Amino acid sequence: MNTIAEHIADFLKQYPPFDNLNFEELSEIATSIRVINLEKYKTLFQINDVLHDSFYVVASGVINLSVIADAEETLLNKCVEGDIFGLRPFFAKNNYMMTAKAREESIIYAIPIAVFRPFVAHNPEVLDFLLQSFATNTSNPADKENLSGKLISDNVYFSDQQSEMQYVQLLNYNNTPLKVAPTAIVQDVAKQMTDALTTGAIVAENNIPIGIVTNTDMCSKIATGRFLVTSTIDKIMSSPVVTVIENISLAEAQLIMLKNNVTHLCVTKDGSDKSDIKGIISEHDLIVAQANNPGVLIKEIKRSQSTKDLKLIRDRLTNLIQKSIQKNISLSNINNIASEINSAIIKRSLELAILDLGSPPVRFAWLSIGSQGRKEQLLCTDQDSILIFEDVTADKYRDVKDYFLKLGKRTTSNLEKTGYPLCPNGHMGSNMLWCKSLTDWTKQYNNWINTPGENSNEISSIFFDFEIAFGEQKIEEAIENVIFNNVKNNALFFDFLGNDALRKNSPLTFFKKFNIEEEGEHKKKFDIKTRALMPLIDGARLFALSQNIRGVNNTYLRFKQLAIVDPKNAEIYLNCAEAFLTLSKFRTLEGLKNDSSGQYINLQELSKVDKENLKNALAPMRELEELIKTKFKLTQFS
């Protein structure tokens, strides 16, 4: 082996994942490596470039990885000595999604994927390292202390909740695959594949897979003349078939294809080649799945030019939520993802309204309240929002408010066209009651907190669950300060809020039967929103405000946070957190099934096990109720 290759092998041995290979293997790889000298500011590859046949390791210097978002180039990461980047050709077929440019004069090692792939397939540690990085968009998964040797994904998108979004990479595939008998003639199968517009056919006996034939087999075995077109298909099929279980994730499918060096996977009932065929996954399906990545949806939202575009994306979100639940992905992760996409749609709806109306006369903030303010809006429930604009002089107030009312109406109309119904109670930024200046909003919150119950029968507690969707962050912070400064030691406010939380009817009767609706269109159904979810939401809000927990509006996370700040009652809070997720899942499934808000559960359609699970999830509510009475000394309430 030449001395340059030896030097490269020695260098690679210091860094993961190469430290999992022996020197002999590294030496073999090193002889195929190209050394690239990149001058300062020289680009190695850029967004939308066709994929290279290699991935890269920084030998010296610094490489900047960046993307273009909102017409700005944003630096994602700096790769230094030992860092790996440009992995995209390993796992995806679509073009690069970032730019790699030398920040200073650099030396790069280009490692051919064809040479490296066999070592990956036979070294699970190497494979896991590469795949985990690519699939989760993290830095080096082995590198918790940010040491050198980071591995940078090329599957990047933007989001404040970036770390949460990686959990959902869903895979739709052909669940009516072309199946042929082993005695079928090659020529006939080729025609069937062409007619079905498919790149693969499963060879089956009694719906059990015994082989697979792909376009590659047709090209390498028939077109080359090795076999005649009159041969039976079993002569050219690949066997045994690589099989996977139903509801496989994108990351898992990528891993298995890479490991087995195949372009198609057969989906079976139990994942083995001894059970019934359920579908076929092709490389093309992986590319389509990446297009449904939540980050890709957010990019598409930012580029949308109409409510029609936004509606199509919102429909894809519904599909994403449904598939995520089927895969048993944690509901709290699904909530985060849905919230990010909903927020992006709200923001774009506002931007489209501003493009029509012209620039706002002063700074403002659009706050989502209610379920979206809590990051709990999985279904297309109605919109809830408020609009707060900067204080202006009295002579300008009317004109400024007039602009923002128009903006509110245009935005809520855009959202309605996108699929979010208008709030029947009028809790929206388009309503003159909920579109006002910061000073007016300050007075409103002061009244709600210091004289609760006066001038209104309810405190409109959803106004205490908010998240900025667009505008000036400082305005949101100002409102938060008003709330937390006023609630401190405010017994009257907590007395009112506590009684309000306890006023909801119990979900179960004295005999532990479900409290169902007795009349109306939902007769005999269980109101899971009012009787089960709202008491938990109200309880979490009440305790979070009393414990001065800021910046956490999500019910599940509020309970988790309460368990930390009030360890004596941690068990109650944690039980309530889990109950909230379980009940939310019941509601979401009901809503998806009936294209509704999921508020009313038809108990007759639930299995005995589901009914029991639903009943068990209601158990912690009794403890929460007692805790509210004890903490806030509420012995009598109306």
Short mmCIF file of N, CA, C and O in Angstrom, two decimals, residues 418-467:
data_model
loop_
_atom_site.label_atom_id
_atom_site.label_comp_id
_atom_site.label_asym_id
_atom_site.label_seq_id
_atom_site.Cartn_x
_atom_site.Cartn_y
_atom_site.Cartn_z
N THR A 418 -58.55 27.70 4.22
CA THR A 418 -57.52 26.65 4.35
C THR A 418 -58.07 25.43 5.09
O THR A 418 -57.51 24.35 5.00
N GLY A 419 -59.18 25.61 5.82
CA GLY A 419 -59.79 24.46 6.51
C GLY A 419 -59.98 24.63 7.99
O GLY A 419 -60.36 23.69 8.69
N TYR A 420 -59.71 25.84 8.53
CA TYR A 420 -59.91 26.10 9.96
C TYR A 420 -61.20 26.89 10.13
O TYR A 420 -61.25 28.07 9.77
N PRO A 421 -62.27 26.29 10.69
CA PRO A 421 -63.54 27.02 10.82
C PRO A 421 -63.40 28.26 11.71
O PRO A 421 -62.53 28.31 12.58
N LEU A 422 -64.25 29.26 11.46
CA LEU A 422 -64.26 30.45 12.30
C LEU A 422 -64.75 30.08 13.70
O LEU A 422 -65.56 29.17 13.86
N CYS A 423 -64.25 30.78 14.72
CA CYS A 423 -64.66 30.49 16.10
C CYS A 423 -66.11 30.95 16.29
O CYS A 423 -66.42 32.12 16.07
N PRO A 424 -67.02 30.04 16.70
CA PRO A 424 -68.42 30.43 16.87
C PRO A 424 -68.61 31.49 17.95
O PRO A 424 -69.57 32.26 17.93
N ASN A 425 -67.68 31.56 18.92
CA ASN A 425 -67.77 32.57 19.99
C ASN A 425 -67.10 33.88 19.60
O ASN A 425 -67.07 34.82 20.40
N GLY A 426 -66.55 33.93 18.39
CA GLY A 426 -65.93 35.18 17.93
C GLY A 426 -64.60 35.51 18.58
O GLY A 426 -64.14 36.64 18.54
N HIS A 427 -63.94 34.50 19.19
CA HIS A 427 -62.63 34.74 19.81
C HIS A 427 -61.55 34.79 18.72
O HIS A 427 -60.77 33.85 18.56
N MET A 428 -61.54 35.87 17.94
CA MET A 428 -60.59 35.97 16.83
C MET A 428 -60.10 37.41 16.68
O MET A 428 -60.80 38.35 17.05
N GLY A 429 -58.91 37.54 16.09
CA GLY A 429 -58.31 38.85 15.88
C GLY A 429 -59.11 39.74 14.94
O GLY A 429 -58.83 40.94 14.82
N SER A 430 -60.12 39.18 14.27
CA SER A 430 -60.96 39.97 13.36
C SER A 430 -62.11 40.64 14.11
O SER A 430 -62.82 41.47 13.55
N ASN A 431 -62.31 40.27 15.37
CA ASN A 431 -63.38 40.82 16.20
C ASN A 431 -62.85 42.07 16.92
O ASN A 431 -61.78 42.02 17.52
N MET A 432 -63.57 43.18 16.84
CA MET A 432 -63.04 44.42 17.43
C MET A 432 -62.79 44.30 18.93
O MET A 432 -61.95 45.02 19.49
N LEU A 433 -63.47 43.36 19.60
CA LEU A 433 -63.22 43.14 21.03
C LEU A 433 -61.82 42.56 21.28
O LEU A 433 -61.22 42.78 22.33
N TRP A 434 -61.33 41.77 20.31
CA TRP A 434 -60.06 41.05 20.50
C TRP A 434 -58.96 41.57 19.58
O TRP A 434 -57.98 40.90 19.32
N CYS A 435 -59.15 42.79 19.08
CA CYS A 435 -58.13 43.46 18.26
C CYS A 435 -57.95 44.85 18.84
O CYS A 435 -58.79 45.74 18.62
N LYS A 436 -56.92 45.04 19.66
CA LYS A 436 -56.74 46.35 20.30
C LYS A 436 -55.30 46.60 20.69
O LYS A 436 -54.44 45.72 20.53
N SER A 437 -55.05 47.76 21.24
CA SER A 437 -53.67 48.17 21.56
C SER A 437 -53.14 47.45 22.79
O SER A 437 -53.90 46.86 23.56
N LEU A 438 -51.86 47.53 22.97
CA LEU A 438 -51.21 46.89 24.11
C LEU A 438 -51.77 47.42 25.44
O LEU A 438 -52.04 46.66 26.37
N THR A 439 -51.98 48.75 25.51
CA THR A 439 -52.55 49.33 26.74
C THR A 439 -53.95 48.79 27.00
O THR A 439 -54.30 48.44 28.13
N ASP A 440 -54.76 48.70 25.95
CA ASP A 440 -56.13 48.17 26.13
C ASP A 440 -56.11 46.71 26.55
O ASP A 440 -56.92 46.28 27.37
N TRP A 441 -55.18 45.95 25.98
CA TRP A 441 -55.07 44.53 26.37
C TRP A 441 -54.58 44.41 27.81
O TRP A 441 -55.01 43.53 28.55
N THR A 442 -53.67 45.31 28.20
CA THR A 442 -53.18 45.29 29.59
C THR A 442 -54.34 45.51 30.55
O THR A 442 -54.48 44.80 31.56
N LYS A 443 -55.22 46.48 30.22
CA LYS A 443 -56.40 46.74 31.06
C LYS A 443 -57.32 45.51 31.09
O LYS A 443 -57.87 45.16 32.13
N GLN A 444 -57.48 44.89 29.91
CA GLN A 444 -58.36 43.71 29.83
C GLN A 444 -57.87 42.59 30.75
O GLN A 444 -58.65 42.02 31.52
N TYR A 445 -56.57 42.28 30.69
CA TYR A 445 -56.03 41.21 31.53
C TYR A 445 -56.08 41.61 33.01
O TYR A 445 -56.37 40.78 33.88
N ASN A 446 -55.83 42.89 33.32
CA ASN A 446 -55.93 43.36 34.71
C ASN A 446 -57.34 43.13 35.25
O ASN A 446 -57.52 42.69 36.38
N ASN A 447 -58.34 43.46 34.44
CA ASN A 447 -59.73 43.26 34.86
C ASN A 447 -60.05 41.79 35.08
O ASN A 447 -60.66 41.42 36.08
N TRP A 448 -59.64 40.96 34.11
CA TRP A 448 -59.91 39.52 34.24
C TRP A 448 -59.31 38.97 35.53
O TRP A 448 -59.90 38.13 36.19
N ILE A 449 -58.09 39.42 35.85
CA ILE A 449 -57.37 38.82 36.98
C ILE A 449 -57.78 39.44 38.32
O ILE A 449 -57.95 38.72 39.31
N ASN A 450 -57.99 40.76 38.35
CA ASN A 450 -58.24 41.43 39.64
C ASN A 450 -59.72 41.56 40.00
O ASN A 450 -60.05 41.71 41.18
N THR A 451 -60.59 41.52 38.98
CA THR A 451 -62.04 41.54 39.28
C THR A 451 -62.71 40.42 38.50
O THR A 451 -63.59 40.67 37.66
N PRO A 452 -62.30 39.16 38.75
CA PRO A 452 -62.87 38.05 37.97
C PRO A 452 -64.36 37.91 38.25
O PRO A 452 -64.81 38.08 39.37
N GLY A 453 -65.11 37.63 37.18
CA GLY A 453 -66.54 37.42 37.35
C GLY A 453 -67.35 38.68 37.16
O GLY A 453 -68.54 38.62 36.85
N GLU A 454 -66.73 39.85 37.34
CA GLU A 454 -67.45 41.10 37.12
C GLU A 454 -67.55 41.36 35.62
O GLU A 454 -66.63 41.10 34.86
N ASN A 455 -68.66 41.91 35.22
CA ASN A 455 -68.92 42.25 33.80
C ASN A 455 -69.02 41.04 32.89
O ASN A 455 -69.24 41.18 31.70
N SER A 456 -68.79 39.87 33.41
CA SER A 456 -68.95 38.66 32.56
C SER A 456 -69.10 37.45 33.45
O SER A 456 -68.65 37.44 34.59
N ASN A 457 -69.77 36.45 32.93
CA ASN A 457 -69.99 35.23 33.72
C ASN A 457 -68.78 34.30 33.67
O ASN A 457 -68.66 33.38 34.44
N GLU A 458 -67.91 34.54 32.69
CA GLU A 458 -66.75 33.66 32.57
C GLU A 458 -65.49 34.48 32.37
O GLU A 458 -65.54 35.62 31.94
N ILE A 459 -64.38 33.88 32.70
CA ILE A 459 -63.11 34.60 32.64
C ILE A 459 -62.42 34.42 31.28
O ILE A 459 -61.38 34.99 31.02
N SER A 460 -63.05 33.63 30.39
CA SER A 460 -62.42 33.32 29.10
C SER A 460 -60.99 32.81 29.32
O SER A 460 -60.02 33.41 28.87
N SER A 461 -60.90 31.69 30.05
CA SER A 461 -59.59 31.18 30.47
C SER A 461 -58.69 30.79 29.31
O SER A 461 -57.48 30.73 29.47
N ILE A 462 -59.28 30.58 28.12
CA ILE A 462 -58.40 30.23 26.97
C ILE A 462 -57.46 31.39 26.63
O ILE A 462 -56.45 31.19 25.96
N PHE A 463 -57.78 32.61 27.09
CA PHE A 463 -56.91 33.76 26.81
C PHE A 463 -55.60 33.68 27.60
O PHE A 463 -54.71 34.49 27.41
N PHE A 464 -55.52 32.72 28.51
CA PHE A 464 -54.28 32.53 29.28
C PHE A 464 -53.40 31.44 28.67
O PHE A 464 -52.37 31.10 29.21
N ASP A 465 -53.86 30.88 27.55
CA ASP A 465 -53.06 29.89 26.79
C ASP A 465 -52.76 30.52 25.44
O ASP A 465 -53.64 30.55 24.57
N PHE A 466 -51.58 31.05 25.26
CA PHE A 466 -51.30 31.71 23.99
C PHE A 466 -49.88 31.45 23.51
O PHE A 466 -48.98 31.13 24.28
N GLU A 467 -49.73 31.58 22.19
CA GLU A 467 -48.42 31.40 21.55
C GLU A 467 -48.35 32.38 20.39
O GLU A 467 -49.30 32.50 19.61
#
